[in-house]
Amino acid sequence: MNTYGVPQELIEKLKKEQIFLSKKLSLKDRKKISDIRFVAGIDVTFTDIWKNPTTGISCITVLDIKNGFKEIETVFAEKEINFPYIPTFLAYRELPVILEAFKKLTSDVDAFIVDGMGILHPRKMGIASHFGVITDTISVGCGKSKLIGDFEIPPNRERAYRPVFVEGEKRGYVVRTRKNANPIFVSPGNNISVFSSLQLVLNCLNGYKLPEPTRLAHNKLQTYRKKFLNS
């Protein structure tokens, strides 16, 4: 594995930390899906995605999914990041700036959907799980490409899905949210079950490929980044 200049000793230390944190995971539903109303989408970008160090920019957008996806709150944060992108260690690059935005939230949030993996990760500690464990929140991972697991491709129809297995254990779902769209990968982050994480993402679809909270967070982030770079 290319560690992009990060010492192998540190990589091994971070692996141990991920395994330690995975023991704190809860894959039980803290709330009934029917009681989850205020859902936050989380996305991160950088002033220069190929550079390290660079400035990370995060956005958290909170929506009322039972009231026409009404926007409740949006917060942004920036932070200097000095950790490269390394597959399975995304949290160590993106989580610091996410937590800066998280501290700014003033509204109550029932659940968070993170652009990235939950337990669909070699050590069950994708960025959504890492976030959910250290904040003790309900979190779900929603990734755009496969990281790990075995699955069948869902049929080419809206809201079709198939389970994703890792070493025989069902850890998430591959979901075709729209016809002719590439599928996304959904898995629990923390404090929610595998099937409920799927239900939550389906409840957050609004005619686009991505669930509305993360889609809007992404769009707002791109606009904010342009203004930030021009300031």
PDB file of N, CA and C in Angstrom, residues 1-15 89:
ATOM      1  N   MET A   1       0.842  -1.199   0.000  1.00  0.00           N
ATOM      2  CA  MET A   1       0.000   0.000   0.000  1.00  0.00           C
ATOM      3  C   MET A   1       0.877   1.249   0.000  1.00  0.00           C
ATOM      4  N   ASN A   2       0.561   2.201  -0.883  1.00  0.00           N
ATOM      5  CA  ASN A   2       1.274   3.469  -0.937  1.00  0.00           C
ATOM      6  C   ASN A   2       0.819   4.336   0.234  1.00  0.00           C
ATOM      7  N   THR A   3       1.741   4.680   1.121  1.00  0.00           N
ATOM      8  CA  THR A   3       1.378   5.493   2.283  1.00  0.00           C
ATOM      9  C   THR A   3       1.685   6.974   2.079  1.00  0.00           C
ATOM     10  N   TYR A   4       2.115   7.343   0.865  1.00  0.00           N
ATOM     11  CA  TYR A   4       2.307   8.744   0.485  1.00  0.00           C
ATOM     12  C   TYR A   4       3.158   9.508   1.499  1.00  0.00           C
ATOM     13  N   GLY A   5       4.228   8.877   1.941  1.00  0.00           N
ATOM     14  CA  GLY A   5       5.170   9.545   2.834  1.00  0.00           C
ATOM     15  C   GLY A   5       4.874   9.397   4.310  1.00  0.00           C
ATOM     16  N   VAL A   6       3.719   8.816   4.651  1.00  0.00           N
ATOM     17  CA  VAL A   6       3.401   8.597   6.064  1.00  0.00           C
ATOM     18  C   VAL A   6       4.177   7.368   6.541  1.00  0.00           C
ATOM     19  N   PRO A   7       4.935   7.478   7.642  1.00  0.00           N
ATOM     20  CA  PRO A   7       5.728   6.336   8.113  1.00  0.00           C
ATOM     21  C   PRO A   7       4.873   5.101   8.396  1.00  0.00           C
ATOM     22  N   GLN A   8       5.406   3.943   8.074  1.00  0.00           N
ATOM     23  CA  GLN A   8       4.674   2.695   8.268  1.00  0.00           C
ATOM     24  C   GLN A   8       4.311   2.479   9.742  1.00  0.00           C
ATOM     25  N   GLU A   9       5.176   2.964  10.656  1.00  0.00           N
ATOM     26  CA  GLU A   9       4.865   2.812  12.080  1.00  0.00           C
ATOM     27  C   GLU A   9       3.583   3.563  12.446  1.00  0.00           C
ATOM     28  N   LEU A  10       3.399   4.755  11.838  1.00  0.00           N
ATOM     29  CA  LEU A  10       2.182   5.532  12.102  1.00  0.00           C
ATOM     30  C   LEU A  10       0.971   4.832  11.505  1.00  0.00           C
ATOM     31  N   ILE A  11       1.113   4.278  10.309  1.00  0.00           N
ATOM     32  CA  ILE A  11       0.009   3.539   9.688  1.00  0.00           C
ATOM     33  C   ILE A  11      -0.434   2.392  10.595  1.00  0.00           C
ATOM     34  N   GLU A  12       0.507   1.645  11.137  1.00  0.00           N
ATOM     35  CA  GLU A  12       0.172   0.535  12.021  1.00  0.00           C
ATOM     36  C   GLU A  12      -0.508   1.032  13.295  1.00  0.00           C
ATOM     37  N   LYS A  13      -0.057   2.170  13.798  1.00  0.00           N
ATOM     38  CA  LYS A  13      -0.683   2.769  14.982  1.00  0.00           C
ATOM     39  C   LYS A  13      -2.133   3.163  14.694  1.00  0.00           C
ATOM     40  N   LEU A  14      -2.356   3.747  13.515  1.00  0.00           N
ATOM     41  CA  LEU A  14      -3.714   4.155  13.144  1.00  0.00           C
ATOM     42  C   LEU A  14      -4.627   2.945  12.930  1.00  0.00           C
ATOM     43  N   LYS A  15      -4.075   1.868  12.386  1.00  0.00           N
ATOM     44  CA  LYS A  15      -4.850   0.637  12.246  1.00  0.00           C
ATOM     45  C   LYS A  15      -5.316   0.141  13.608  1.00  0.00           C
ATOM     46  N   PHE A  89      -8.009   5.183   5.310  1.00  0.00           N
ATOM     47  CA  PHE A  89      -7.623   6.115   6.376  1.00  0.00           C
ATOM     48  C   PHE A  89      -8.175   7.520   6.105  1.00  0.00           C
TER      49      PHE A  89
END
